[in-house]
mmCIF file of C-alpha atoms in Angstrom:
data_model
loop_
_atom_site.group_PDB
_atom_site.id
_atom_site.type_symbol
_atom_site.label_atom_id
_atom_site.label_comp_id
_atom_site.label_asym_id
_atom_site.label_seq_id
_atom_site.Cartn_x
_atom_site.Cartn_y
_atom_site.Cartn_z
ATOM 1 C CA MET S 398 202.592 227.205 26.197
ATOM 2 C CA ASN S 399 199.132 228.996 25.198
ATOM 3 C CA VAL S 400 200.470 231.282 21.878
ATOM 4 C CA LEU S 401 197.800 233.949 20.432
ATOM 5 C CA PHE S 402 198.026 235.070 16.833
ATOM 6 C CA LEU S 403 196.630 238.374 16.083
ATOM 7 C CA SER S 404 196.434 239.415 12.904
ATOM 8 C CA ASN S 405 194.400 241.723 10.276
ATOM 9 C CA SER S 406 193.258 238.621 7.980
ATOM 10 C CA ILE S 407 192.824 234.792 8.744
ATOM 11 C CA GLY S 408 193.579 234.331 5.011
ATOM 12 C CA GLY S 409 197.422 236.083 5.720
ATOM 13 C CA LEU S 410 197.508 233.475 8.649
ATOM 14 C CA LYS S 411 196.424 231.154 6.428
ATOM 15 C CA SER S 412 198.980 231.568 3.712
ATOM 16 C CA PHE S 413 202.066 232.518 5.837
ATOM 17 C CA ARG S 414 201.872 231.605 9.244
ATOM 18 C CA MET S 415 200.075 228.131 8.766
ATOM 19 C CA GLU S 416 203.780 225.743 9.088
ATOM 20 C CA LEU S 417 203.934 227.764 12.489
ATOM 21 C CA ILE S 418 200.678 227.050 13.897
ATOM 22 C CA GLU S 419 200.998 223.385 13.054
ATOM 23 C CA GLU S 420 204.306 223.160 14.227
ATOM 24 C CA LEU S 421 203.356 224.841 17.649
ATOM 25 C CA LEU S 422 200.331 222.769 17.841
ATOM 26 C CA LYS S 423 202.629 219.146 17.080
ATOM 27 C CA LEU S 424 204.837 220.586 20.181
ATOM 28 C CA GLY S 425 201.603 220.063 22.398
ATOM 29 C CA ASN S 426 200.968 224.171 22.588
ATOM 30 C CA ASN S 427 197.586 225.671 22.632
ATOM 31 C CA VAL S 428 197.074 228.343 19.692
ATOM 32 C CA GLY S 429 194.772 230.941 19.619
ATOM 33 C CA ILE S 430 193.348 233.076 16.258
ATOM 34 C CA CYS S 431 192.286 236.325 16.928
ATOM 35 C CA SER S 432 191.714 238.081 13.939
ATOM 36 C CA PRO S 433 188.462 239.131 11.426
ATOM 37 C CA CYS S 434 187.125 236.221 9.279
ATOM 38 C CA GLU S 435 186.883 237.246 5.639
ATOM 39 C CA ILE S 436 186.791 233.556 4.874
ATOM 40 C CA SER S 437 185.901 230.807 6.676
ATOM 41 C CA ALA S 438 188.330 229.997 9.611
ATOM 42 C CA ASP S 439 187.110 226.349 9.945
ATOM 43 C CA PHE S 440 190.444 224.969 8.997
ATOM 44 C CA PHE S 441 191.667 226.482 12.117
ATOM 45 C CA SER S 442 189.123 225.215 14.452
ATOM 46 C CA LYS S 443 189.194 221.455 12.817
ATOM 47 C CA MET S 444 193.183 221.651 13.614
ATOM 48 C CA GLY S 445 192.497 222.548 17.254
ATOM 49 C CA CYS S 446 192.991 226.638 17.505
ATOM 50 C CA LYS S 447 190.619 228.325 19.160
ATOM 51 C CA VAL S 448 189.207 230.914 16.665
ATOM 52 C CA TYR S 449 188.047 234.619 18.196
ATOM 53 C CA PRO S 450 186.514 236.545 15.194
ATOM 54 C CA ILE S 451 186.814 240.552 15.617
ATOM 55 C CA LYS S 452 185.776 243.647 13.625
ATOM 56 C CA LEU S 453 189.311 245.138 12.358
ATOM 57 C CA SER S 454 189.095 248.043 9.978
ATOM 58 C CA ARG S 455 192.838 247.619 7.541
ATOM 59 C CA HIS S 456 192.082 251.199 6.528
ATOM 60 C CA GLY S 457 189.854 252.451 9.034
ATOM 61 C CA LYS S 458 190.583 255.926 10.694
ATOM 62 C CA ASN S 459 187.090 255.846 13.009
ATOM 63 C CA PRO S 460 188.895 256.738 16.706
ATOM 64 C CA PHE S 461 185.617 255.039 18.516
ATOM 65 C CA LYS S 462 186.205 251.577 16.065
ATOM 66 C CA GLU S 463 190.218 251.743 17.037
ATOM 67 C CA LEU S 464 189.164 252.339 20.902
ATOM 68 C CA SER S 465 186.384 248.670 20.086
ATOM 69 C CA LEU S 466 189.663 246.873 18.653
ATOM 70 C CA LEU S 467 191.373 247.567 22.220
ATOM 71 C CA LYS S 468 188.688 246.124 24.168
ATOM 72 C CA ALA S 469 188.315 243.236 21.838
ATOM 73 C CA TYR S 470 192.056 242.420 22.072
ATOM 74 C CA LYS S 471 191.431 242.781 26.052
ATOM 75 C CA ASP S 472 188.479 240.790 26.111
ATOM 76 C CA VAL S 473 189.750 237.788 23.947
ATOM 77 C CA ILE S 474 193.069 237.635 25.949
ATOM 78 C CA LYS S 475 191.130 237.414 29.229
ATOM 79 C CA LYS S 476 189.857 234.413 28.118
ATOM 80 C CA PHE S 477 192.400 232.560 26.384
ATOM 81 C CA CYS S 478 195.178 233.242 28.647
ATOM 82 C CA PRO S 479 197.979 233.619 26.270
ATOM 83 C CA ASP S 480 201.632 232.534 27.637
ATOM 84 C CA VAL S 481 203.114 235.002 24.583
ATOM 85 C CA VAL S 482 201.184 236.682 21.753
ATOM 86 C CA SER S 483 202.413 236.828 18.351
ATOM 87 C CA ALA S 484 201.047 240.074 16.333
ATOM 88 C CA TYR S 485 201.014 240.784 12.620
ATOM 89 C CA THR S 486 200.668 244.152 10.224
ATOM 90 C CA ILE S 487 200.083 247.733 11.816
ATOM 91 C CA LYS S 488 197.355 247.481 13.584
ATOM 92 C CA PRO S 489 197.534 244.414 15.420
ATOM 93 C CA ASN S 490 201.223 245.200 16.177
ATOM 94 C CA ILE S 491 199.975 249.014 17.902
ATOM 95 C CA TYR S 492 196.870 248.119 19.873
ATOM 96 C CA GLY S 493 198.358 244.634 20.920
ATOM 97 C CA SER S 494 201.161 245.538 22.530
ATOM 98 C CA ILE S 495 199.307 248.078 24.096
ATOM 99 C CA ILE S 496 196.835 245.889 25.831
ATOM 100 C CA CYS S 497 200.102 243.163 26.480
ATOM 101 C CA HIS S 498 201.625 245.544 28.457
ATOM 102 C CA LYS S 499 199.134 246.604 30.689
ATOM 103 C CA LEU S 500 198.359 242.549 31.571
ATOM 104 C CA LYS S 501 201.938 242.273 31.941
ATOM 105 C CA ILE S 502 202.024 239.299 28.932
ATOM 106 C CA PRO S 503 204.891 239.034 26.351
ATOM 107 C CA ILE S 504 204.311 240.129 22.905
ATOM 108 C CA ILE S 505 206.452 239.842 19.443
ATOM 109 C CA CYS S 506 205.644 242.158 16.971
ATOM 110 C CA SER S 507 206.377 241.382 13.149
ATOM 111 C CA VAL S 508 206.399 244.421 10.326
ATOM 112 C CA THR S 509 204.948 242.725 7.634
ATOM 113 C CA GLY S 510 205.958 246.145 5.775
ATOM 114 C CA LEU S 511 204.588 249.527 6.038
ATOM 115 C CA GLY S 512 202.136 250.032 3.681
ATOM 116 C CA THR S 513 201.581 253.202 1.469
ATOM 117 C CA ALA S 514 199.341 255.554 4.321
ATOM 118 C CA VAL S 515 202.825 254.847 6.518
ATOM 119 C CA GLU S 516 205.335 255.141 4.266
ATOM 120 C CA ASN S 517 204.098 258.138 2.598
ATOM 121 C CA ARG S 518 204.425 261.830 3.709
ATOM 122 C CA GLY S 519 201.109 263.032 5.010
ATOM 123 C CA ILE S 520 198.678 263.297 7.802
ATOM 124 C CA MET S 521 198.210 259.351 8.163
ATOM 125 C CA GLN S 522 202.301 258.784 8.353
ATOM 126 C CA ILE S 523 202.371 261.551 11.076
ATOM 127 C CA VAL S 524 199.484 259.756 12.764
ATOM 128 C CA SER S 525 200.855 256.374 12.641
ATOM 129 C CA VAL S 526 204.498 257.209 13.648
ATOM 130 C CA ALA S 527 203.142 258.560 17.163
ATOM 131 C CA MET S 528 200.882 255.979 17.742
ATOM 132 C CA MET S 529 203.972 253.334 16.807
ATOM 133 C CA LYS S 530 206.231 255.507 18.849
ATOM 134 C CA TYR S 531 203.768 254.980 21.641
ATOM 135 C CA SER S 532 202.981 251.292 21.311
ATOM 136 C CA MET S 533 205.937 249.545 19.780
ATOM 137 C CA LYS S 534 208.013 250.490 22.359
ATOM 138 C CA LEU S 535 206.072 248.165 25.094
ATOM 139 C CA ALA S 536 206.659 244.976 22.483
ATOM 140 C CA ASN S 537 209.020 242.649 23.675
ATOM 141 C CA HIS S 538 210.793 241.768 20.478
ATOM 142 C CA VAL S 539 210.050 242.886 16.971
ATOM 143 C CA TYR S 540 211.069 241.171 13.604
ATOM 144 C CA PHE S 541 211.249 243.544 10.384
ATOM 145 C CA GLN S 542 211.166 241.427 7.396
ATOM 146 C CA ASN S 543 213.537 243.964 5.474
ATOM 147 C CA LEU S 544 216.236 246.457 6.588
ATOM 148 C CA GLU S 545 213.918 249.284 4.949
ATOM 149 C CA SER S 546 211.302 248.753 7.295
ATOM 150 C CA GLN S 547 213.888 248.680 10.061
ATOM 151 C CA GLN S 548 215.634 252.338 9.069
ATOM 152 C CA PHE S 549 212.065 253.912 8.873
ATOM 153 C CA PHE S 550 211.681 253.340 13.162
ATOM 154 C CA LYS S 551 215.154 254.569 13.366
ATOM 155 C CA ARG S 552 214.984 257.462 11.363
ATOM 156 C CA HIS S 553 211.587 258.436 12.874
ATOM 157 C CA GLY S 554 212.493 258.396 16.214
ATOM 158 C CA ILE S 555 210.982 254.888 16.787
ATOM 159 C CA LYS S 556 212.042 253.164 19.919
ATOM 160 C CA LEU S 557 212.408 249.382 20.446
ATOM 161 C CA LYS S 558 213.336 247.244 23.389
ATOM 162 C CA ALA S 559 214.834 244.225 21.194
ATOM 163 C CA GLN S 560 214.581 243.952 17.103
ATOM 164 C CA SER S 561 215.906 241.886 14.594
ATOM 165 C CA LEU S 562 215.781 241.093 10.731
ATOM 166 C CA VAL S 563 213.894 237.609 9.524
ATOM 167 C CA ALA S 564 213.525 236.272 6.029
ATOM 168 C CA GLY S 565 210.275 237.524 5.622
ATOM 169 C CA SER S 566 207.307 234.581 6.054
ATOM 170 C CA GLY S 567 209.768 232.211 3.885
ATOM 171 C CA VAL S 568 208.534 229.868 1.331
ATOM 172 C CA ASN S 569 207.477 226.469 2.064
ATOM 173 C CA LEU S 570 209.727 224.611 0.090
ATOM 174 C CA GLU S 571 207.213 221.137 0.329
ATOM 175 C CA LYS S 572 204.809 223.156 -1.647
ATOM 176 C CA PHE S 573 206.394 225.050 -4.212
ATOM 177 C CA VAL S 574 208.764 222.732 -5.521
ATOM 178 C CA PHE S 575 210.922 223.159 -8.093
ATOM 179 C CA LYS S 576 209.480 222.013 -11.625
ATOM 180 C CA GLU S 577 211.765 221.961 -14.466
ATOM 181 C CA TYR S 578 211.906 224.755 -16.964
ATOM 182 C CA PRO S 579 209.595 224.860 -19.859
ATOM 183 C CA SER S 580 210.555 225.164 -23.378
ATOM 184 C CA THR S 581 210.274 228.433 -25.172
ATOM 185 C CA ASP S 582 209.980 227.165 -28.718
ATOM 186 C CA LYS S 583 206.465 228.807 -29.446
ATOM 187 C CA HIS S 584 206.072 230.785 -26.545
ATOM 188 C CA ILE S 585 208.057 233.144 -23.524
ATOM 189 C CA ASN S 586 205.695 233.803 -20.667
ATOM 190 C CA PHE S 587 205.637 236.676 -18.169
ATOM 191 C CA LEU S 588 204.084 236.553 -15.873
ATOM 192 C CA TYR S 589 202.542 239.039 -13.388
ATOM 193 C CA THR S 590 201.326 237.771 -9.362
ATOM 194 C CA GLY S 591 199.109 240.098 -7.326
ATOM 195 C CA ARG S 592 196.963 243.197 -6.515
ATOM 196 C CA ILE S 593 195.989 244.969 -9.613
ATOM 197 C CA LEU S 594 197.084 248.342 -7.615
ATOM 198 C CA GLU S 595 199.108 250.955 -8.757
ATOM 199 C CA ALA S 596 201.438 250.753 -6.620
ATOM 200 C CA LYS S 597 202.447 247.263 -7.320
ATOM 201 C CA GLY S 598 203.627 248.501 -10.989
ATOM 202 C CA ILE S 599 200.628 246.807 -12.620
ATOM 203 C CA GLY S 600 200.262 249.987 -14.687
ATOM 204 C CA LEU S 601 204.264 249.665 -15.979
ATOM 205 C CA TYR S 602 203.407 245.738 -16.264
ATOM 206 C CA LEU S 603 200.446 246.217 -18.696
ATOM 207 C CA ASN S 604 202.205 249.487 -21.292
ATOM 208 C CA ALA S 605 205.069 247.031 -21.164
ATOM 209 C CA ALA S 606 202.845 244.480 -22.688
ATOM 210 C CA LYS S 607 201.471 246.733 -25.346
ATOM 211 C CA LYS S 608 204.481 247.857 -26.694
ATOM 212 C CA LEU S 609 206.584 244.421 -26.649
ATOM 213 C CA LYS S 610 203.210 242.439 -28.057
ATOM 214 C CA ALA S 611 203.403 244.773 -31.064
ATOM 215 C CA GLU S 612 206.609 243.610 -31.611
ATOM 216 C CA ASN S 613 206.605 240.245 -30.605
ATOM 217 C CA PRO S 614 203.549 238.533 -30.904
ATOM 218 C CA ASN S 615 204.921 235.065 -29.393
ATOM 219 C CA LEU S 616 205.057 236.816 -26.120
ATOM 220 C CA ASN S 617 202.138 236.025 -23.772
ATOM 221 C CA PHE S 618 201.669 238.579 -20.795
ATOM 222 C CA HIS S 619 199.802 236.873 -18.021
ATOM 223 C CA ILE S 620 197.729 238.318 -15.100
ATOM 224 C CA VAL S 621 197.165 236.310 -11.886
ATOM 225 C CA GLY S 622 195.165 239.204 -9.607
ATOM 226 C CA ILE S 623 192.471 240.463 -7.653
ATOM 227 C CA LYS S 624 191.378 243.647 -8.778
ATOM 228 C CA ASP S 625 191.589 246.375 -6.098
ATOM 229 C CA ASP S 626 191.940 249.838 -8.096
ATOM 230 C CA GLU S 627 189.358 250.851 -10.791
ATOM 231 C CA LYS S 628 191.692 252.534 -13.479
ATOM 232 C CA TYR S 629 193.601 249.761 -14.063
ATOM 233 C CA SER S 630 190.941 246.684 -13.495
ATOM 234 C CA LYS S 631 189.598 248.913 -16.513
ATOM 235 C CA MET S 632 192.581 248.938 -18.254
ATOM 236 C CA VAL S 633 193.478 244.755 -17.580
ATOM 237 C CA ASP S 634 189.871 244.000 -19.235
ATOM 238 C CA GLU S 635 190.418 246.652 -22.113
ATOM 239 C CA PHE S 636 194.093 244.833 -22.575
ATOM 240 C CA ALA S 637 192.776 241.317 -22.125
ATOM 241 C CA GLU S 638 189.842 242.428 -25.426
ATOM 242 C CA LYS S 639 192.392 243.079 -27.268
ATOM 243 C CA GLY S 640 194.614 240.348 -26.426
ATOM 244 C CA ILE S 641 197.241 241.839 -25.353
ATOM 245 C CA ILE S 642 197.330 240.970 -22.090
ATOM 246 C CA ILE S 643 195.633 237.213 -20.560
ATOM 247 C CA PHE S 644 193.813 237.505 -17.263
ATOM 248 C CA HIS S 645 193.183 234.913 -14.812
ATOM 249 C CA GLY S 646 191.586 236.689 -12.013
ATOM 250 C CA TYR S 647 192.281 235.885 -8.438
ATOM 251 C CA GLN S 648 193.459 232.403 -7.846
ATOM 252 C CA LYS S 649 193.984 230.135 -4.443
ATOM 253 C CA ASP S 650 196.648 228.522 -6.293
ATOM 254 C CA PRO S 651 199.168 230.171 -8.172
ATOM 255 C CA ARG S 652 201.223 227.362 -8.259
ATOM 256 C CA LYS S 653 200.330 226.001 -12.113
ATOM 257 C CA PHE S 654 200.949 229.526 -13.446
ATOM 258 C CA ILE S 655 204.023 229.885 -11.940
ATOM 259 C CA GLU S 656 204.990 226.403 -13.786
ATOM 260 C CA LEU S 657 203.814 227.645 -17.293
ATOM 261 C CA SER S 658 205.628 231.150 -16.754
ATOM 262 C CA HIS S 659 209.279 231.771 -17.522
ATOM 263 C CA CYS S 660 209.895 234.991 -16.010
ATOM 264 C CA GLN S 661 207.995 236.349 -13.133
ATOM 265 C CA ILE S 662 207.795 240.675 -13.803
ATOM 266 C CA HIS S 663 207.156 241.994 -10.088
ATOM 267 C CA PRO S 664 207.968 245.572 -10.895
ATOM 268 C CA THR S 665 206.706 247.173 -7.509
ATOM 269 C CA TYR S 666 206.990 250.361 -5.851
ATOM 270 C CA TYR S 667 204.881 249.192 -2.267
ATOM 271 C CA PRO S 668 206.413 248.699 0.584
ATOM 272 C CA GLU S 669 206.603 245.562 0.787
ATOM 273 C CA GLY S 670 207.864 243.102 3.954
ATOM 274 C CA MET S 671 209.215 240.422 1.910
ATOM 275 C CA SER S 672 207.729 239.373 -1.270
ATOM 276 C CA ASN S 673 206.170 236.234 -1.097
ATOM 277 C CA VAL S 674 205.489 236.616 -4.890
ATOM 278 C CA LEU S 675 209.110 236.504 -5.677
ATOM 279 C CA LEU S 676 209.703 234.080 -3.009
ATOM 280 C CA GLU S 677 207.238 231.291 -4.480
ATOM 281 C CA SER S 678 208.230 231.877 -8.255
ATOM 282 C CA ALA S 679 212.049 231.513 -7.060
ATOM 283 C CA ALA S 680 210.945 228.225 -4.984
ATOM 284 C CA MET S 681 209.551 226.567 -8.464
ATOM 285 C CA GLY S 682 213.037 227.910 -10.221
ATOM 286 C CA ARG S 683 211.256 230.661 -12.357
ATOM 287 C CA PRO S 684 213.670 233.712 -13.040
ATOM 288 C CA ALA S 685 211.916 237.568 -11.773
ATOM 289 C CA ILE S 686 212.214 241.064 -13.084
ATOM 290 C CA THR S 687 211.757 243.261 -10.325
ATOM 291 C CA THR S 688 212.639 246.780 -8.772
ATOM 292 C CA ASP S 689 215.361 247.801 -6.475
ATOM 293 C CA LYS S 690 212.658 248.108 -3.657
ATOM 294 C CA SER S 691 213.315 246.743 -0.262
ATOM 295 C CA GLY S 692 211.899 243.283 0.270
ATOM 296 C CA CYS S 693 212.226 242.126 -3.476
ATOM 297 C CA LYS S 694 216.307 242.984 -4.404
ATOM 298 C CA GLU S 695 217.219 241.493 -1.321
ATOM 299 C CA ILE S 696 215.518 238.024 -3.117
ATOM 300 C CA VAL S 697 216.814 238.908 -6.963
ATOM 301 C CA ASP S 698 219.882 238.570 -7.610
ATOM 302 C CA ASP S 699 220.684 241.045 -10.689
ATOM 303 C CA ARG S 700 221.758 239.020 -14.057
ATOM 304 C CA ILE S 701 222.164 235.511 -11.361
ATOM 305 C CA THR S 702 218.593 235.268 -10.828
ATOM 306 C CA GLY S 703 216.846 237.579 -12.809
ATOM 307 C CA TYR S 704 217.124 241.555 -13.172
ATOM 308 C CA ILE S 705 216.939 244.561 -11.138
ATOM 309 C CA ILE S 706 215.849 247.619 -12.312
ATOM 310 C CA LYS S 707 214.900 251.461 -10.593
ATOM 311 C CA GLN S 708 211.592 252.005 -9.351
ATOM 312 C CA ARG S 709 208.646 253.700 -11.491
ATOM 313 C CA ASP S 710 210.999 253.230 -14.718
ATOM 314 C CA GLU S 711 208.555 252.194 -17.428
ATOM 315 C CA ASN S 712 211.237 252.062 -20.100
ATOM 316 C CA ALA S 713 213.922 250.066 -17.723
ATOM 317 C CA LEU S 714 211.090 247.169 -17.397
ATOM 318 C CA ILE S 715 210.893 247.365 -21.388
ATOM 319 C CA GLU S 716 214.480 246.836 -21.759
ATOM 320 C CA ALA S 717 215.213 244.359 -18.678
ATOM 321 C CA ILE S 718 212.206 242.102 -20.880
ATOM 322 C CA ARG S 719 214.132 242.466 -23.815
ATOM 323 C CA LYS S 720 217.586 241.409 -22.288
ATOM 324 C CA PHE S 721 215.337 238.432 -20.856
ATOM 325 C CA ILE S 722 214.184 237.488 -24.385
ATOM 326 C CA SER S 723 217.111 237.704 -25.886
ATOM 327 C CA LEU S 724 218.902 235.370 -23.308
ATOM 328 C CA PRO S 725 219.782 231.749 -24.647
ATOM 329 C CA PHE S 726 217.364 228.715 -23.362
ATOM 330 C CA ASN S 727 220.217 227.563 -21.247
ATOM 331 C CA GLN S 728 220.988 230.592 -19.619
ATOM 332 C CA LYS S 729 216.852 231.051 -19.168
ATOM 333 C CA ARG S 730 216.715 227.916 -17.467
ATOM 334 C CA ASP S 731 220.324 228.468 -15.135
ATOM 335 C CA PHE S 732 219.051 232.040 -14.045
ATOM 336 C CA GLY S 733 215.542 229.651 -12.457
ATOM 337 C CA LEU S 734 217.605 227.046 -10.760
ATOM 338 C CA ASN S 735 220.054 230.003 -9.270
ATOM 339 C CA ALA S 736 216.949 231.686 -8.003
ATOM 340 C CA HIS S 737 215.255 228.139 -6.614
ATOM 341 C CA ASN S 738 218.929 227.365 -4.408
ATOM 342 C CA LYS S 739 219.049 230.925 -3.096
ATOM 343 C CA VAL S 740 215.522 230.835 -1.690
ATOM 344 C CA ALA S 741 216.147 227.246 -0.608
ATOM 345 C CA LYS S 742 219.279 228.626 0.991
ATOM 346 C CA TYR S 743 218.153 231.381 2.834
ATOM 347 C CA PHE S 744 214.258 231.673 2.921
ATOM 348 C CA ASP S 745 213.015 228.207 3.685
ATOM 349 C CA ARG S 746 210.401 228.581 5.860
ATOM 350 C CA LYS S 747 211.399 226.196 8.335
ATOM 351 C CA ILE S 748 214.000 228.302 9.318
ATOM 352 C CA VAL S 749 211.506 231.268 10.110
ATOM 353 C CA VAL S 750 209.405 229.629 12.104
ATOM 354 C CA ASP S 751 212.235 228.016 14.154
ATOM 355 C CA GLU S 752 213.091 231.853 14.726
ATOM 356 C CA TYR S 753 209.759 232.730 15.871
ATOM 357 C CA ILE S 754 209.440 229.351 18.189
ATOM 358 C CA LYS S 755 212.434 229.582 19.979
ATOM 359 C CA LYS S 756 211.681 233.626 20.993
ATOM 360 C CA MET S 757 208.106 232.457 22.012
ATOM 361 C CA GLU S 758 209.794 229.785 24.464
ATOM 362 C CA LEU S 759 212.499 232.466 25.210
ATOM 363 C CA LEU S 760 209.961 234.968 26.361
ATOM 364 C CA THR S 761 207.819 232.795 28.318
ATOM 365 C CA LYS S 762 210.590 231.371 30.385
ATOM 366 C CA SER S 763 211.839 235.140 31.046
ATOM 367 C CA ASN S 764 208.573 236.350 32.096
#
């Protein structure tokens, strides 16, 4: 079968859909990639995929440019002739569903998170919901990564033909392998991995680091991520200069930082799908402190693999970190082992890959 992927990021496909694409190719299918190429797409071409670069603004609001996306999708679909299309993120889901319905091609849409523009009340939410009401009912199947996103659709009257929950993108257990828990004799290393963005909880993390580092200089607060917010980017630079945090910037491969860490801190209130940060650190055997946000609370078991706190609660974050520090070494290590065992059982990427391929084969047979 010919399978076409629609995405708003070639990097996202490489990070989270690579195993699915590899398996499809291994089974003798033809794979097409239609996405903006913010990084080189040569690796997909070398694998044997057909790559169709397009322009897509993730935050664009120009209606004429949005109409040009419809035309771009139509042109690519006519060239590649897919038997089934797999779309990820809001815009590819919306415009992909409209074109595929028109051309009578089955499409699977994946809701990988709603984003703040959709979740927060305002004109952008009104417009987005209206567009999803029109388009998403045309999709043959919609996968949600968490219950909160699924309930958002139901609450706003977005009707769907068929839907189900899937364990996010899953985690590649052959890449993010379990690592022995490091000694805490000299330091305890906390790690924040993610964009420097207010909704990801960076402000909470920085303030907690400032307070706790003053109490205990043997604590290290690391940050791995790209600067995406002017205000907090300046704070990161300032705190790094003062020695409160250690900023590593964007890292292509976070594994060495996870391995050296004792606990992942993920104080997000961003509308996630399923947090890859938490899945990857858990796979490598590291506990986590995170919030009760959907997409996070499903991964962490409170007081078993880490701690769950209320969103936007700085005091709760500080107290959770203090609690973690006071745990004996064996209990910290056991939290990490429990975290690994949970994601290995429920969030293995192979489970997700098998589910998508079965659905693709079913839709192509019934079309």
